[in-house]
mmCIF file of C-alpha atoms and ligand atoms in Angstrom:
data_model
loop_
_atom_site.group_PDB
_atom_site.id
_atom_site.type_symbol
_atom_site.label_atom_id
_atom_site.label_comp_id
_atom_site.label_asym_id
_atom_site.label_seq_id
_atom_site.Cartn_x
_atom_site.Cartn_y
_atom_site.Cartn_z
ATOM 1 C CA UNK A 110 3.368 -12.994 -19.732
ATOM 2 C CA UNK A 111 2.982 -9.165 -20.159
ATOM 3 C CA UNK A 112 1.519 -6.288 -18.740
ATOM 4 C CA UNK A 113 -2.818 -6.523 -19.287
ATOM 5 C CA UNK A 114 -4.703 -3.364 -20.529
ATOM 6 C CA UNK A 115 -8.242 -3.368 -19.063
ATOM 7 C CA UNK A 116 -10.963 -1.144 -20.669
ATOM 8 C CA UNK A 117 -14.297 -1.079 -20.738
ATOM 9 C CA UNK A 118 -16.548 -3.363 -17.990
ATOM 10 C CA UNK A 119 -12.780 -4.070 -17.057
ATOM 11 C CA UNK A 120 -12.702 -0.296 -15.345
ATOM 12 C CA UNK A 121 -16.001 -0.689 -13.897
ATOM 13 C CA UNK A 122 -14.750 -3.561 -12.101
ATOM 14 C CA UNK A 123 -11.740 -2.213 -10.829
ATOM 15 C CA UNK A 124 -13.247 0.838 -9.410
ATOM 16 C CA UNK A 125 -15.825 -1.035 -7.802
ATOM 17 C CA UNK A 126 -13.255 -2.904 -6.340
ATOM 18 C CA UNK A 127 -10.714 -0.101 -5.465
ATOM 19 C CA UNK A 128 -13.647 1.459 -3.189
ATOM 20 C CA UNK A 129 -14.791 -1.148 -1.234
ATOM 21 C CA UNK A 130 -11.473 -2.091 -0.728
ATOM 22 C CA UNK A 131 -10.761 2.024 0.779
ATOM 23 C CA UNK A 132 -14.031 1.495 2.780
ATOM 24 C CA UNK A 133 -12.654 -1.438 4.821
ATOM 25 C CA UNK A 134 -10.105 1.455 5.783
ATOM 26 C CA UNK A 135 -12.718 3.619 6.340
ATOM 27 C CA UNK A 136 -14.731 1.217 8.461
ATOM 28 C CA UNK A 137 -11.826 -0.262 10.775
ATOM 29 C CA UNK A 138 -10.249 3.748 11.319
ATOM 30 C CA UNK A 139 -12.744 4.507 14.533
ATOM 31 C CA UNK A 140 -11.614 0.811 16.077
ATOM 32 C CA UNK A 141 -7.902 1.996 15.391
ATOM 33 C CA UNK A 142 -7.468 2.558 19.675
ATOM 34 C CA UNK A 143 -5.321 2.075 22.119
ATOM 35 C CA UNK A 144 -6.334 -1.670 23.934
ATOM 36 C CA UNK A 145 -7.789 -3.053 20.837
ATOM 37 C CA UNK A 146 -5.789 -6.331 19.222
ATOM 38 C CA UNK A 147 -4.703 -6.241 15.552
ATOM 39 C CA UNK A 148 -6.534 -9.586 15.479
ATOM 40 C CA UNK A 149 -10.213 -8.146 16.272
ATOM 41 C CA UNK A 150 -9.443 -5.465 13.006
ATOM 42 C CA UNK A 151 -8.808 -8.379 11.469
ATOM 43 C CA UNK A 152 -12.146 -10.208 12.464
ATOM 44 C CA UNK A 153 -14.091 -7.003 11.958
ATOM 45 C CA UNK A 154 -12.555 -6.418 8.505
ATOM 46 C CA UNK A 155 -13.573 -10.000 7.584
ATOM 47 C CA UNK A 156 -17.264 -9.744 8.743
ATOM 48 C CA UNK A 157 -17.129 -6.643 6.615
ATOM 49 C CA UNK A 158 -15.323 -7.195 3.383
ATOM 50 C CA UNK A 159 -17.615 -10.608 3.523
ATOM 51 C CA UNK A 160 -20.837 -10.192 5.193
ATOM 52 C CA UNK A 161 -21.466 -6.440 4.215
ATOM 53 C CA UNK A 162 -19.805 -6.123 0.562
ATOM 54 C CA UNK A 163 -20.571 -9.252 -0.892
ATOM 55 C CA UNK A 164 -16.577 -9.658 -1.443
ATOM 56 C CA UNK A 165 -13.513 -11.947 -0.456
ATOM 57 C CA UNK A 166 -10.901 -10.901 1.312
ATOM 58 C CA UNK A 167 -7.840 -11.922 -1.286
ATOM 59 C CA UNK A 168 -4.972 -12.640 1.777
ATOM 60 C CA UNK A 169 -6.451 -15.277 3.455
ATOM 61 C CA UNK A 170 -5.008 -18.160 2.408
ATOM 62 C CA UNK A 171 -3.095 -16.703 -0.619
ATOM 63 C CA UNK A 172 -0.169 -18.525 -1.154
ATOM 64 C CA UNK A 173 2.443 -17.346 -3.789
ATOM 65 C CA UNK A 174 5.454 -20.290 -4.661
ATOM 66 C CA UNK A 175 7.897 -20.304 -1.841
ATOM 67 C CA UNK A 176 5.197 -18.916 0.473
ATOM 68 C CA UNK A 177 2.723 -21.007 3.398
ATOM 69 C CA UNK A 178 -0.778 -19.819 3.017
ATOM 70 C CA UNK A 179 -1.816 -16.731 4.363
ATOM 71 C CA UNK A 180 -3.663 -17.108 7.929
ATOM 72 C CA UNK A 181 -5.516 -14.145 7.778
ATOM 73 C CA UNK A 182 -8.046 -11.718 5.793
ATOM 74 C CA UNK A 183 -6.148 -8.044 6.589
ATOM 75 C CA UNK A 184 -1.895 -7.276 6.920
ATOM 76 C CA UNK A 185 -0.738 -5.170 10.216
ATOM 77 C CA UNK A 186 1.980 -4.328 10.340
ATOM 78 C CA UNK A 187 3.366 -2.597 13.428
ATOM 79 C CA UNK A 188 6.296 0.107 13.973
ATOM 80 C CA UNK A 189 9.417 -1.737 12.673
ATOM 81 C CA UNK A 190 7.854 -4.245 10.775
ATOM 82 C CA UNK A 191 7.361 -3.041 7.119
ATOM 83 C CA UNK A 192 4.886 -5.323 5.415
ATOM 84 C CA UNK A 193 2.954 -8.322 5.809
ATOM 85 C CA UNK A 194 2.316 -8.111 9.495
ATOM 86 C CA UNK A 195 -0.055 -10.932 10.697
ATOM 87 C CA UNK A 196 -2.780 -9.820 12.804
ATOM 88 C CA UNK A 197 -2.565 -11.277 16.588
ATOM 89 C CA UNK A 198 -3.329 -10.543 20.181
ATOM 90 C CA UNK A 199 -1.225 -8.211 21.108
ATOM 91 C CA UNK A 200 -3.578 -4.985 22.182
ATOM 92 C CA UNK A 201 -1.977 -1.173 20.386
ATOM 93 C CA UNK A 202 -0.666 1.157 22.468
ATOM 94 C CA UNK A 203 -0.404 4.336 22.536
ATOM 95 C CA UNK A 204 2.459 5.555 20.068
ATOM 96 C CA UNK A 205 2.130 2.308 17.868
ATOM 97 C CA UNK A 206 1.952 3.250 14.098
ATOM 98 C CA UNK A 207 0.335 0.761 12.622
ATOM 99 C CA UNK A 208 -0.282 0.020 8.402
ATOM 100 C CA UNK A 209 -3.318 -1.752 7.678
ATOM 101 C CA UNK A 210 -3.254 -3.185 4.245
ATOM 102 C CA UNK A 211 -6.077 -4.142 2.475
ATOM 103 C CA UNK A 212 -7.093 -6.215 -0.378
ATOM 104 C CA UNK A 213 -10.787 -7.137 -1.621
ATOM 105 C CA UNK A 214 -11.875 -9.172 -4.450
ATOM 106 C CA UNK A 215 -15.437 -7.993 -6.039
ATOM 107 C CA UNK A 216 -16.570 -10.147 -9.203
ATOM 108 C CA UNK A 217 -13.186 -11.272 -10.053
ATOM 109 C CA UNK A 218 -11.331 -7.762 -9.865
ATOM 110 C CA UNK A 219 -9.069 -7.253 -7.235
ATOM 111 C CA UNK A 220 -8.596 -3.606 -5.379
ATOM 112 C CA UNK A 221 -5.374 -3.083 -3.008
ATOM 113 C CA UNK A 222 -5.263 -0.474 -1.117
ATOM 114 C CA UNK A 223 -3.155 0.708 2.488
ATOM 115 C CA UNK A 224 -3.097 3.806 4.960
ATOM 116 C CA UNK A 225 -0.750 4.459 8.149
ATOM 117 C CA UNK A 226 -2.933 4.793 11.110
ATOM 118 C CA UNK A 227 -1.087 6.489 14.440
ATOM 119 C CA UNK A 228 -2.282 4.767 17.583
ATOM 120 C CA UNK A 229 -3.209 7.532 20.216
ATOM 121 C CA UNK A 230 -0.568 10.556 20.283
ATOM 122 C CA UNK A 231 2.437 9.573 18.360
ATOM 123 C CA UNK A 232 5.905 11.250 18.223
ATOM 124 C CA UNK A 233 6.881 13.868 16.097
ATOM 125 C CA UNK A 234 9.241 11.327 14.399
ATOM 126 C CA UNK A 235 6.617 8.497 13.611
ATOM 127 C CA UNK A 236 4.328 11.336 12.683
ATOM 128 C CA UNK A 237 6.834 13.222 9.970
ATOM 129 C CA UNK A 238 7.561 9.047 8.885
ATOM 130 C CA UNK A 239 4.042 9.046 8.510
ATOM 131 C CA UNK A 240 3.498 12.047 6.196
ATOM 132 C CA UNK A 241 6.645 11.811 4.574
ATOM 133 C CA UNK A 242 5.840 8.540 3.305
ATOM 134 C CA UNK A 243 2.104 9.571 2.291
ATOM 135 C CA UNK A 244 3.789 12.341 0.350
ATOM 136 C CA UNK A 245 6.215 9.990 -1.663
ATOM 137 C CA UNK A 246 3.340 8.001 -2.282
ATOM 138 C CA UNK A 247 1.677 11.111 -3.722
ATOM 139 C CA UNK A 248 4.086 12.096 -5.772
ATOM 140 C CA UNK A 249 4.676 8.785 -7.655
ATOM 141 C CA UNK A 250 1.534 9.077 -8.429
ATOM 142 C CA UNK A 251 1.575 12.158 -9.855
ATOM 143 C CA UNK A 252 4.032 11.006 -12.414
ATOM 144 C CA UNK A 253 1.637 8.830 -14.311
ATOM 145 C CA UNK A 254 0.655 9.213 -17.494
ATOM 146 C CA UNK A 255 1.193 7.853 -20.839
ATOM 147 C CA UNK A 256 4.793 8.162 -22.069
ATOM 148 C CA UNK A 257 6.282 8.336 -19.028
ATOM 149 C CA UNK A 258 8.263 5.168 -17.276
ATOM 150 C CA UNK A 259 8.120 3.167 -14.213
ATOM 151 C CA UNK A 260 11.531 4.593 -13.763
ATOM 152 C CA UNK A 261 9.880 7.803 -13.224
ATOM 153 C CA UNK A 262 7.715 6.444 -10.201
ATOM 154 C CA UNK A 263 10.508 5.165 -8.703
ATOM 155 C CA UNK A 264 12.993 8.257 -8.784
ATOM 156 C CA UNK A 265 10.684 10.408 -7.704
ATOM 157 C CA UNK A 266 9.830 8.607 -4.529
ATOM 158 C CA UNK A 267 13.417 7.395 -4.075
ATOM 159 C CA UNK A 268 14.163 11.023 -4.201
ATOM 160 C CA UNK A 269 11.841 12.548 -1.546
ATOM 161 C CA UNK A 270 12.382 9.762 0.778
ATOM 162 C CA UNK A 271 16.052 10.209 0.422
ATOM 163 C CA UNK A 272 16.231 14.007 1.036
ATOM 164 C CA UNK A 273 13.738 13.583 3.980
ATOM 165 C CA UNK A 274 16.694 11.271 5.730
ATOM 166 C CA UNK A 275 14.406 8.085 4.934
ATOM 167 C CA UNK A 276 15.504 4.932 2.848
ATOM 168 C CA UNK A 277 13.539 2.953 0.682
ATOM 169 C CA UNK A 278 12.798 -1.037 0.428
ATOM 170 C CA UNK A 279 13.836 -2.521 -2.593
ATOM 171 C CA UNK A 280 13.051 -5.834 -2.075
ATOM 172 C CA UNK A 281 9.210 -5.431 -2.190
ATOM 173 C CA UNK A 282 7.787 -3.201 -4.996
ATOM 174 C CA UNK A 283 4.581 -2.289 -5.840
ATOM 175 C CA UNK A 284 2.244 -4.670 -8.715
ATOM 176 C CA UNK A 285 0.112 -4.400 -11.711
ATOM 177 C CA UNK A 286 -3.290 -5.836 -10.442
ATOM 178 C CA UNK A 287 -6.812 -6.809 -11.877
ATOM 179 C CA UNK A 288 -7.928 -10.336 -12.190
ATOM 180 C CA UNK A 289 -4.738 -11.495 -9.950
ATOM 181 C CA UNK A 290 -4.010 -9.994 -7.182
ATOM 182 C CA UNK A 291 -0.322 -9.654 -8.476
ATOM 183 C CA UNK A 292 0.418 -9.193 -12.285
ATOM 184 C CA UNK A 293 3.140 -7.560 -14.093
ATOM 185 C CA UNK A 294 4.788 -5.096 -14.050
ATOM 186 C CA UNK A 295 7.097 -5.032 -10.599
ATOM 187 C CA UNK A 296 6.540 -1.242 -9.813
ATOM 188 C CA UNK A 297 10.317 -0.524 -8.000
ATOM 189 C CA UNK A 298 10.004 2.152 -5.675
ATOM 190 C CA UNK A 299 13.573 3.893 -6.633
ATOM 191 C CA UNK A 300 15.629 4.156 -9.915
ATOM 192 C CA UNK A 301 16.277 5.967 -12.511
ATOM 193 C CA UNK A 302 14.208 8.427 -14.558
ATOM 194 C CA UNK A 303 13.371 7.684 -18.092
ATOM 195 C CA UNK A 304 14.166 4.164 -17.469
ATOM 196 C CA UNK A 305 11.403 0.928 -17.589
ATOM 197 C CA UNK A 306 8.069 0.382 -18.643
ATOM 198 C CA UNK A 307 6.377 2.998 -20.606
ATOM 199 C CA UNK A 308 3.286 3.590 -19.422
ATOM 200 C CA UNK A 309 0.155 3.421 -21.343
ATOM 201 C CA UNK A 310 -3.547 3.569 -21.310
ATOM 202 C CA UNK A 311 -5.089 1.031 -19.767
ATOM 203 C CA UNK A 312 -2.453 -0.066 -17.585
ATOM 204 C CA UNK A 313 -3.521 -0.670 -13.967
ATOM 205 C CA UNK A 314 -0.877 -1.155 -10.785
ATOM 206 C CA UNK A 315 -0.217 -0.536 -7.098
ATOM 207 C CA UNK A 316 2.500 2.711 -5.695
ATOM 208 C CA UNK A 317 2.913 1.302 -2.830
ATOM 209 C CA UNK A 318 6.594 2.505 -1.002
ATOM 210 C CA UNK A 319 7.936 0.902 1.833
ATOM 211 C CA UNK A 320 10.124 4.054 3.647
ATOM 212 C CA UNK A 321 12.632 3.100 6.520
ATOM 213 C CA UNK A 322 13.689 5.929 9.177
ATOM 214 C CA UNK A 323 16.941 3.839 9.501
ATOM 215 C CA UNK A 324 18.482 1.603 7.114
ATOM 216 C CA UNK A 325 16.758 0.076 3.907
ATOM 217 C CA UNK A 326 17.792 -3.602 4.899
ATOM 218 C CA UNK A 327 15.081 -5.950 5.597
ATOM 219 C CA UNK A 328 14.839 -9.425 7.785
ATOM 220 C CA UNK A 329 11.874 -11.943 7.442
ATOM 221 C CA UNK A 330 10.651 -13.471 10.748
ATOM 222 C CA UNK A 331 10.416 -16.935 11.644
ATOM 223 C CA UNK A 332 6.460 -16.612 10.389
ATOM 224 C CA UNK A 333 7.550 -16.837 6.735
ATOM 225 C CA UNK A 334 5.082 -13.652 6.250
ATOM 226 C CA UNK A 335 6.628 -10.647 8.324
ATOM 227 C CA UNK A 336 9.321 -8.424 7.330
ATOM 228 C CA UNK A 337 10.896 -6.135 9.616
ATOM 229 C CA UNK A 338 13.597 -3.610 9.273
ATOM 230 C CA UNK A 339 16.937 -5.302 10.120
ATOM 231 C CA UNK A 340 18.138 -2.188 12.794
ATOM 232 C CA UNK A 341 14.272 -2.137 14.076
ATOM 233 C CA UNK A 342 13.838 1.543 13.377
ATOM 234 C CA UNK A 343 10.367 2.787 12.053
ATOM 235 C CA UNK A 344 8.850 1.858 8.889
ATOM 236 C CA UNK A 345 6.094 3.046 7.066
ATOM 237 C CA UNK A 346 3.891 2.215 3.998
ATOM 238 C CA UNK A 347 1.064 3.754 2.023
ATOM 239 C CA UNK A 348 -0.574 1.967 -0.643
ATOM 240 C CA UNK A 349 -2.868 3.093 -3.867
ATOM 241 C CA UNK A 350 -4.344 1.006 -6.565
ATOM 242 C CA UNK A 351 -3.623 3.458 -10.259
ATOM 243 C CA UNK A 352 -5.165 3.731 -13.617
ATOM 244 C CA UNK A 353 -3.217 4.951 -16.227
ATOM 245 C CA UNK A 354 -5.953 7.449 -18.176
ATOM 246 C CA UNK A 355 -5.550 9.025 -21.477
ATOM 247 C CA UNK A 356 -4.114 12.037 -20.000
ATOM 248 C CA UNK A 357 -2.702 10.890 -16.934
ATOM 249 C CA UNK A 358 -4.120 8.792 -13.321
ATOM 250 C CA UNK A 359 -6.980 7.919 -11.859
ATOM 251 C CA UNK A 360 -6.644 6.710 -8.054
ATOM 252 C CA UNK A 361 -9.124 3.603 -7.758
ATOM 253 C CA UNK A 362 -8.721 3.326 -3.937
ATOM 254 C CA UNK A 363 -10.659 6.530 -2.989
ATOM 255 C CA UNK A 364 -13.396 6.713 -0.592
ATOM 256 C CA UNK A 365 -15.910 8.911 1.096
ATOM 257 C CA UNK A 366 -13.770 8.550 4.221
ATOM 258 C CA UNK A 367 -10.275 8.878 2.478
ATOM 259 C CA UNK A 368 -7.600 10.967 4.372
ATOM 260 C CA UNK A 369 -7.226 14.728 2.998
ATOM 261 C CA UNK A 370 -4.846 14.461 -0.294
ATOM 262 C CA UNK A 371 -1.381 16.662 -0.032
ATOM 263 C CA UNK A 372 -2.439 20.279 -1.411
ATOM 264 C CA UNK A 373 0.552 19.781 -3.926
ATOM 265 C CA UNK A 374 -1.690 16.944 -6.029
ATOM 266 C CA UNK A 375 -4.059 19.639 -6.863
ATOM 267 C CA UNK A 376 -1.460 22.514 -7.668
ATOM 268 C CA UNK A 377 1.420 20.708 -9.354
ATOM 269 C CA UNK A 378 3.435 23.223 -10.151
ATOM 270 C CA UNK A 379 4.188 23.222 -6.055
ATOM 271 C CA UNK A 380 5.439 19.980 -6.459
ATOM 272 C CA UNK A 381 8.621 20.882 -8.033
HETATM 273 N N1 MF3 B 480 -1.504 -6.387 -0.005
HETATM 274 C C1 MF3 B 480 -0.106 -6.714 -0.160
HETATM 275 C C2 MF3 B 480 0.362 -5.924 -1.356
HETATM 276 O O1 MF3 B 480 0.190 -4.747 -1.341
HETATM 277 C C3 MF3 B 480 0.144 -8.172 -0.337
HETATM 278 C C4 MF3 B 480 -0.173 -8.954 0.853
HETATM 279 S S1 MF3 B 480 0.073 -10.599 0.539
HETATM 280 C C5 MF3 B 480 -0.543 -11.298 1.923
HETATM 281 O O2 MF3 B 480 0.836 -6.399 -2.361
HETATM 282 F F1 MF3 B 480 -0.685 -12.547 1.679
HETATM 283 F F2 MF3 B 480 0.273 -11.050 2.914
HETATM 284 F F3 MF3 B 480 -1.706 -10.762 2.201
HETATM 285 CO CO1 CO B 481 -0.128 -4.234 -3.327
HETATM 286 CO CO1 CO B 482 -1.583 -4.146 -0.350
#
């Protein structure tokens, strides 16, 4: 197996894809309230991605080795638990933060794409986890372009989180993506510049970091699906689906309702 280049009809797939997958985001963000269960985003992000979009929702029922099926269409995944949440009945409140993850397939191509949604007022902690996570996102993307290395990605997210007083996950990474919903290559959210994968043309995969306020370790619940931090602090997760261009990215999860982007992506010398 090896890392697939998609050109061509390929990219018009993938975009198509990436968007409707940022629209479900953009759709379930007014029903984000206090009072309202994880389970009816889930039911309203089902009627969508199905009855409105023409497209499948590629969790339910996915079942990689090792893994029991998938029981529903959307992940949500609340305060300390990091990924893989499974919607339920348990109503938000007030303070929650919340990641809604999101994956669609349109005509084969798959688009995978996640925000951080703060239920009501949050705290000025779950807030700055919140940002400071969107903002490591950012700037892993902003290291892609041909000739540079996963290894890249990784440090430079490893390295914001880190200074912020965060940790990162290392047992879930981010994925190339296209006609499977997870492909080569693992994209590690830390390590070492200069190191991995060079990137090239073509390539297609998910930035997706998984930032602790506490400590980096992990537990999996009883559910086989949920992970949770393992001293319960606050996690948080942001998720894009990348094209490697000719000159550098292209973010395929964009939307008409897409959050603002950090004012550093569009004056990268502010990055440094
Ligand atoms: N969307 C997740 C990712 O970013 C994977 C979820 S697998 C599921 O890779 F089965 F839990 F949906
Ligand atoms: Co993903
Ligand atoms: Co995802």
């Amino acid at each position: 197996m090896s890392i697939t280049i998609k050109s061509g009809a390929d990219l018009d797939g993938m975009r198509l894809a990436g968007r409707l997958a940022s629209e479900v985001l953009d759709y379930l963000t007014p029903h984000v309230l206090p009072g309202v269960t994880t389970e009816a985003l889930d039911k309203l992000a089902h009627d969508y991605i199905t009855g409105v979009q023409g497209a499948v929702p590629a969790p339910l029922n996915y079942a990689p080795p090792g893994y029991t099926p998938y029981p529903k269409s959307i992940c949500t995944s609340i305060n300390h638990q990091i990924c893989h949440g499974i919607p339920n009945d348990r109503p938000l409140k007030n303070g929650d933060i919340l990641n809604i993850d999101v994956t669609v397939i349109k005509n084969g191509w798959h688009g995978d794409t996640s925000r951080m949604f703060v239920v009501g007022e949050g705290s000025i902690q779950a807030r700055r986890l919140c940002q400071i996570t969107y903002e490591a996102m950012w700037r892993g993307i902003m290291k892609v372009k041909p000739g540079a290395r996963l290894g890249d990605i990784g440090h430079t997210i490893q390295t914001f989180a880190e200074k912020s007083g965060y940790s990162v996950v290392r047992e879930f990474c981010g994925h190339g993506i296209g006609q499977k919903f997870h492909e080569e290559p693992q994209v590690l959210h830390y390590g070492r510049p200069g190191t991995l994968e060079e990137l090239k043309p073509g390539m297609i995969f998910t930035i997706e970091p998984m930032i602790n306020a506490g400590r980096r370790e992990i537990k999996e619940m009883p559910d086989g699906w949920t992970i949770v931090t393992k001293d319960r602090s606050l996690s948080a997760q942001w998720e894009h689906t990348v094209l490697v261009t000719d000159t550098g990215y292209e973010v395929l999860t964009l939307s008409a309702g897409y959050p603002p982007v950090p004012e550093f992506v569009n004056a990268p010398a502010a990055a440094a």
